[in-house]
Short mmCIF file of C-alpha atoms in Angstrom, two decimals:
data_model
loop_
_atom_site.label_atom_id
_atom_site.label_comp_id
_atom_site.label_asym_id
_atom_site.label_seq_id
_atom_site.Cartn_x
_atom_site.Cartn_y
_atom_site.Cartn_z
CA UNK A 275 0.00 0.00 0.00
CA UNK A 276 2.81 2.41 0.92
CA UNK A 277 4.66 1.60 -2.31
CA UNK A 278 1.54 2.36 -4.37
CA UNK A 279 1.08 5.63 -2.48
CA UNK A 280 4.71 6.60 -3.14
CA UNK A 281 4.28 5.84 -6.85
CA UNK A 282 1.32 8.23 -6.97
CA UNK A 283 2.75 11.02 -4.76
CA UNK A 284 5.79 11.91 -6.83
CA UNK A 285 7.43 15.30 -7.28
CA UNK A 286 6.05 15.53 -10.84
CA UNK A 287 2.49 14.65 -9.78
CA UNK A 288 2.59 17.10 -6.86
CA UNK A 289 3.86 19.87 -9.13
CA UNK A 290 1.15 19.03 -11.68
CA UNK A 291 -1.56 19.17 -8.98
CA UNK A 292 -0.32 22.47 -7.54
CA UNK A 293 -0.04 24.14 -10.96
CA UNK A 294 -3.48 22.86 -11.96
CA UNK A 295 -5.10 24.34 -8.85
CA UNK A 296 -3.13 27.57 -9.15
CA UNK A 297 -4.40 28.01 -12.71
CA UNK A 298 -7.99 27.24 -11.69
CA UNK A 299 -7.74 29.58 -8.69
CA UNK A 300 -6.51 32.49 -10.84
CA UNK A 301 -9.25 31.81 -13.39
CA UNK A 302 -11.89 31.79 -10.65
CA UNK A 303 -10.52 35.09 -9.27
CA UNK A 304 -10.92 36.72 -12.67
CA UNK A 305 -14.47 35.40 -13.00
CA UNK A 306 -15.62 36.55 -9.55
CA UNK A 307 -13.75 39.83 -9.17
CA UNK A 308 -14.05 41.26 -12.67
CA UNK A 309 -16.31 39.26 -14.98
CA UNK A 310 -19.34 38.86 -12.71
CA UNK A 311 -19.78 42.44 -11.40
CA UNK A 312 -19.36 43.87 -14.93
CA UNK A 313 -21.54 41.20 -16.63
CA UNK A 314 -18.62 40.27 -18.89
CA UNK A 315 -20.08 37.07 -20.33
CA UNK A 316 -17.32 36.23 -22.82
CA UNK A 317 -18.23 32.64 -23.56
CA UNK A 318 -17.65 29.35 -21.79
CA UNK A 319 -19.48 28.08 -18.73
CA UNK A 320 -18.68 31.29 -16.85
CA UNK A 321 -20.40 33.34 -19.57
CA UNK A 322 -23.47 31.10 -19.52
CA UNK A 323 -23.51 31.26 -15.71
CA UNK A 324 -23.22 35.07 -15.59
CA UNK A 325 -26.20 35.37 -17.93
CA UNK A 326 -28.07 32.65 -16.01
CA UNK A 327 -27.49 34.37 -12.67
CA UNK A 328 -28.90 37.58 -14.16
CA UNK A 329 -32.03 35.86 -15.47
CA UNK A 330 -32.45 33.85 -12.25
CA UNK A 331 -31.14 36.13 -9.46
CA UNK A 332 -31.91 33.59 -6.75
CA UNK A 333 -28.77 31.71 -7.88
CA UNK A 334 -25.17 32.92 -7.83
CA UNK A 335 -22.73 32.54 -10.69
CA UNK A 336 -20.88 29.79 -8.81
CA UNK A 337 -24.10 27.84 -8.29
CA UNK A 338 -24.91 28.11 -11.98
CA UNK A 339 -21.42 26.92 -12.85
CA UNK A 340 -21.94 23.80 -10.74
CA UNK A 341 -25.18 23.09 -12.61
CA UNK A 342 -23.78 23.75 -16.11
CA UNK A 343 -20.56 21.84 -15.44
CA UNK A 344 -22.55 19.02 -13.88
CA UNK A 345 -24.62 18.64 -17.05
CA UNK A 346 -21.49 18.75 -19.21
CA UNK A 347 -19.74 16.14 -17.04
CA UNK A 348 -22.71 13.79 -17.41
CA UNK A 349 -22.67 14.28 -21.19
CA UNK A 350 -18.93 13.67 -21.22
CA UNK A 351 -19.18 10.44 -19.24
CA UNK A 352 -22.04 9.18 -21.46
CA UNK A 353 -20.38 9.96 -24.79
CA UNK A 354 -16.70 9.65 -23.90
CA UNK A 355 -16.53 7.37 -20.89
CA UNK A 356 -15.19 8.06 -17.43
CA UNK A 357 -11.55 7.25 -18.29
CA UNK A 358 -11.48 9.60 -21.29
CA UNK A 359 -12.64 12.50 -19.15
CA UNK A 360 -9.68 12.14 -16.80
CA UNK A 361 -8.72 15.31 -14.94
CA UNK A 362 -11.39 17.31 -16.82
CA UNK A 363 -13.97 16.22 -14.25
CA UNK A 364 -11.80 17.50 -11.42
CA UNK A 365 -11.11 20.79 -13.22
CA UNK A 366 -14.82 21.41 -13.83
CA UNK A 367 -15.75 20.80 -10.19
CA UNK A 368 -12.73 22.60 -8.73
CA UNK A 369 -13.25 25.75 -10.81
CA UNK A 370 -16.90 25.93 -9.72
CA UNK A 371 -15.82 25.32 -6.11
CA UNK A 372 -13.26 28.14 -6.23
CA UNK A 373 -15.85 30.58 -7.64
CA UNK A 374 -18.34 29.64 -4.90
CA UNK A 375 -15.56 30.04 -2.33
CA UNK A 376 -14.82 33.56 -3.57
CA UNK A 377 -18.53 34.40 -3.41
CA UNK A 378 -18.75 33.23 0.20
CA UNK A 379 -15.50 34.74 1.46
CA UNK A 380 -15.47 38.00 -0.52
CA UNK A 381 -18.92 38.86 -1.92
CA UNK A 382 -18.87 41.65 -4.48
CA UNK A 383 -21.87 43.33 -6.09
CA UNK A 384 -20.29 46.22 -7.99
CA UNK A 385 -17.13 46.78 -10.02
CA UNK A 386 -14.00 47.99 -8.24
CA UNK A 387 -13.81 51.12 -10.39
CA UNK A 388 -15.70 53.18 -12.96
CA UNK A 389 -13.01 52.46 -15.56
CA UNK A 390 -14.70 49.73 -17.60
CA UNK A 391 -11.73 49.19 -19.91
CA UNK A 392 -9.44 48.61 -16.92
CA UNK A 393 -11.94 46.13 -15.51
CA UNK A 394 -12.13 44.38 -18.90
CA UNK A 395 -8.35 44.05 -19.06
CA UNK A 396 -8.26 42.28 -15.70
CA UNK A 397 -11.32 40.19 -16.65
CA UNK A 398 -9.38 38.94 -19.67
CA UNK A 399 -5.83 38.77 -18.29
CA UNK A 400 -6.51 36.81 -15.08
CA UNK A 401 -8.57 33.97 -16.65
CA UNK A 402 -6.19 33.91 -19.65
CA UNK A 403 -3.19 33.54 -17.35
CA UNK A 404 -4.94 30.86 -15.31
CA UNK A 405 -6.04 28.96 -18.40
CA UNK A 406 -2.54 29.21 -19.87
CA UNK A 407 -1.03 27.60 -16.75
CA UNK A 408 -3.60 24.79 -16.94
CA UNK A 409 -3.23 24.24 -20.70
CA UNK A 410 0.56 24.34 -20.39
CA UNK A 411 0.60 21.23 -18.17
CA UNK A 412 -1.68 19.37 -20.58
CA UNK A 413 -4.92 19.78 -18.61
CA UNK A 414 -8.06 21.84 -19.24
CA UNK A 415 -10.42 24.03 -17.25
CA UNK A 416 -13.32 21.71 -18.10
CA UNK A 417 -16.63 23.28 -19.07
CA UNK A 418 -17.04 23.76 -22.79
CA UNK A 419 -13.82 21.78 -23.36
CA UNK A 420 -16.00 18.72 -22.77
CA UNK A 421 -18.19 19.73 -25.72
CA UNK A 422 -15.03 20.09 -27.79
CA UNK A 423 -13.94 16.57 -26.82
CA UNK A 424 -17.34 15.14 -27.79
CA UNK A 425 -17.41 16.99 -31.12
CA UNK A 426 -13.85 15.89 -31.82
CA UNK A 427 -14.80 12.24 -31.36
CA UNK A 428 -18.08 12.14 -33.28
CA UNK A 429 -17.79 14.84 -35.95
CA UNK A 430 -15.30 16.32 -38.38
CA UNK A 431 -15.92 19.88 -37.21
CA UNK A 432 -12.95 22.15 -36.57
CA UNK A 433 -13.23 22.35 -32.79
CA UNK A 434 -11.45 25.67 -32.34
CA UNK A 435 -13.82 27.40 -34.75
CA UNK A 436 -16.88 25.68 -33.27
CA UNK A 437 -16.01 26.87 -29.75
CA UNK A 438 -15.21 30.37 -30.99
CA UNK A 439 -18.63 30.54 -32.67
CA UNK A 440 -20.40 29.33 -29.51
CA UNK A 441 -18.47 31.88 -27.39
CA UNK A 442 -19.39 34.58 -29.91
CA UNK A 443 -23.11 33.85 -29.54
CA UNK A 444 -22.83 33.90 -25.74
CA UNK A 445 -21.04 37.27 -25.85
CA UNK A 446 -23.48 38.61 -28.46
CA UNK A 447 -26.42 37.68 -26.21
CA UNK A 448 -25.25 40.34 -23.74
CA UNK A 449 -26.18 42.99 -26.32
CA UNK A 450 -29.83 42.13 -25.70
CA UNK A 451 -29.75 40.96 -22.06
CA UNK A 452 -27.78 43.93 -20.73
CA UNK A 453 -27.06 46.78 -23.13
CA UNK A 454 -25.06 47.58 -26.26
CA UNK A 455 -22.15 48.99 -24.26
CA UNK A 456 -21.71 45.81 -22.20
CA UNK A 457 -22.17 43.66 -25.29
CA UNK A 458 -19.47 45.49 -27.21
CA UNK A 459 -17.07 45.14 -24.28
CA UNK A 460 -17.81 41.40 -24.14
CA UNK A 461 -17.12 40.97 -27.85
CA UNK A 462 -13.89 42.95 -27.51
CA UNK A 463 -12.88 40.83 -24.52
CA UNK A 464 -13.57 37.65 -26.50
CA UNK A 465 -11.17 38.76 -29.22
CA UNK A 466 -8.53 39.74 -26.67
CA UNK A 467 -8.85 36.37 -24.93
CA UNK A 468 -8.34 34.46 -28.18
CA UNK A 469 -4.89 36.00 -28.66
CA UNK A 470 -3.79 36.33 -25.05
CA UNK A 471 -3.89 32.67 -23.97
CA UNK A 472 -1.50 31.55 -26.70
CA UNK A 473 0.76 34.49 -25.92
CA UNK A 474 0.95 33.64 -22.21
CA UNK A 475 1.67 29.95 -22.92
CA UNK A 476 4.44 30.88 -25.32
CA UNK A 477 6.00 33.32 -22.86
CA UNK A 478 6.00 30.61 -20.15
CA UNK A 479 7.80 28.10 -22.36
CA UNK A 480 10.10 30.37 -24.35
CA UNK A 481 13.80 29.51 -24.22
CA UNK A 482 16.83 30.90 -26.03
CA UNK A 483 18.67 28.72 -28.55
CA UNK A 484 22.22 30.03 -28.68
CA UNK A 485 24.70 29.12 -31.42
CA UNK A 486 28.31 30.26 -31.01
CA UNK A 487 31.38 30.23 -33.26
CA UNK A 488 34.44 31.26 -31.28
CA UNK A 489 38.19 30.88 -31.18
CA UNK A 490 37.88 29.90 -27.51
CA UNK A 491 35.28 27.07 -27.48
CA UNK A 492 36.74 25.31 -24.42
CA UNK A 493 36.38 28.37 -22.15
CA UNK A 494 32.82 28.93 -23.36
CA UNK A 495 31.86 25.28 -22.82
CA UNK A 496 33.39 25.39 -19.35
CA UNK A 497 31.30 28.47 -18.50
CA UNK A 498 28.08 26.89 -19.83
CA UNK A 499 28.53 23.69 -17.83
CA UNK A 500 30.05 24.98 -14.59
CA UNK A 501 28.44 28.42 -14.23
CA UNK A 502 25.11 27.99 -16.01
CA UNK A 503 24.77 24.27 -15.19
CA UNK A 504 23.62 23.49 -18.72
CA UNK A 505 24.93 21.23 -21.43
CA UNK A 506 25.64 21.92 -25.08
CA UNK A 507 26.16 20.28 -28.45
CA UNK A 508 29.45 20.78 -30.28
CA UNK A 509 30.02 19.96 -33.93
CA UNK A 510 32.67 20.73 -36.50
CA UNK A 511 31.92 23.02 -39.41
CA UNK A 512 33.78 24.83 -42.15
CA UNK A 513 33.75 28.55 -42.85
CA UNK A 514 32.42 29.24 -46.35
CA UNK A 515 34.82 32.15 -46.91
CA UNK A 516 37.98 31.05 -45.06
CA UNK A 517 37.49 27.26 -45.49
CA UNK A 518 38.86 26.90 -41.99
CA UNK A 519 37.47 24.27 -39.65
CA UNK A 520 35.60 25.77 -36.70
CA UNK A 521 33.67 24.43 -33.73
CA UNK A 522 30.03 25.44 -33.40
CA UNK A 523 28.48 25.34 -29.92
CA UNK A 524 24.70 25.10 -29.57
CA UNK A 525 22.87 25.30 -26.24
CA UNK A 526 19.37 26.02 -24.91
CA UNK A 527 19.10 28.51 -22.06
CA UNK A 528 16.68 30.65 -20.13
CA UNK A 529 16.53 34.41 -20.74
CA UNK A 530 18.84 35.34 -17.86
CA UNK A 531 21.29 32.53 -18.66
CA UNK A 532 21.48 33.65 -22.30
CA UNK A 533 22.29 37.19 -21.16
CA UNK A 534 25.02 35.91 -18.79
CA UNK A 535 26.55 33.82 -21.56
CA UNK A 536 26.47 36.72 -24.02
CA UNK A 537 28.24 38.99 -21.53
CA UNK A 538 30.87 36.33 -20.83
CA UNK A 539 31.58 35.80 -24.54
CA UNK A 540 31.92 39.55 -25.10
CA UNK A 541 34.74 39.62 -22.53
CA UNK A 542 36.33 36.34 -23.60
CA UNK A 543 36.15 36.65 -27.38
CA UNK A 544 34.86 39.98 -28.78
CA UNK A 545 35.16 38.57 -32.33
CA UNK A 546 32.89 35.57 -31.64
CA UNK A 547 29.80 35.03 -33.78
CA UNK A 548 26.64 34.56 -31.69
CA UNK A 549 23.13 33.75 -32.89
CA UNK A 550 20.26 33.80 -30.38
CA UNK A 551 16.73 32.79 -31.39
CA UNK A 552 13.56 32.08 -29.41
CA UNK A 553 12.42 28.50 -28.97
CA UNK A 554 8.68 28.37 -28.19
CA UNK A 555 8.95 24.95 -26.56
CA UNK A 556 11.84 22.78 -25.42
CA UNK A 557 11.27 19.18 -24.36
CA UNK A 558 13.92 16.99 -22.77
CA UNK A 559 16.13 16.58 -19.73
CA UNK A 560 16.41 19.80 -17.76
CA UNK A 561 13.33 21.28 -19.43
CA UNK A 562 9.78 20.01 -19.95
CA UNK A 563 8.99 16.32 -19.80
CA UNK A 564 7.17 14.68 -22.69
#
């Protein structure tokens, strides 16, 4: 029993669980603190729940999210099976739980400020950041992702476009349920969200691929391994103009490490050739696991 427990409670699983809940918590904060008081229904289960709570004021947004997510979970289990749903069930319940928790601990009935654009920015940035953390570890926030999984299995629809269309109709409904001003903000927020999530994910994973041609390769390799605690790949090449054999060093570093290496090379070999490009995702030892 203890061995089974140890196999489950690993460093990777604990990190996965903590990041998943952090992402869901940040998403719930954005929903409660900025989306709900401004009626920013920008799609998804939170958008449906904000509209539902307006039409049926006896229920809070969190309560509506439990109902909507509950229905979606049942549909997911019926059409996909319990095993296929995986962590999506937990995400759906946990997100609803966090929203309800915010409503109980810190009830809010009006926006923090009269600056609607500022409120919209936070309503988009917080859930986008939370979703990006969740998506980045290979999980989802549940909700309408379940519909996407069902459509993906049984139809040939392009899921991204289908979800964008459904979110558009939810946001467009606010034009009639609230007012034109709120509706236009919701549509603007929907467009902002579509670009922001990918941008946040990319910024989390971005690394610097550094290629170096230098007359002092041994000193540079020594600095990379001993000071930066990274490895590198070295291969022989030939200069097209001089036809001299040179060593090319290639390594993957974080932003700060790349800056430290660049400064070291400037002092060691001012004539070195350095190429630094962004790598949107790096998988392997020392970076992300497959």
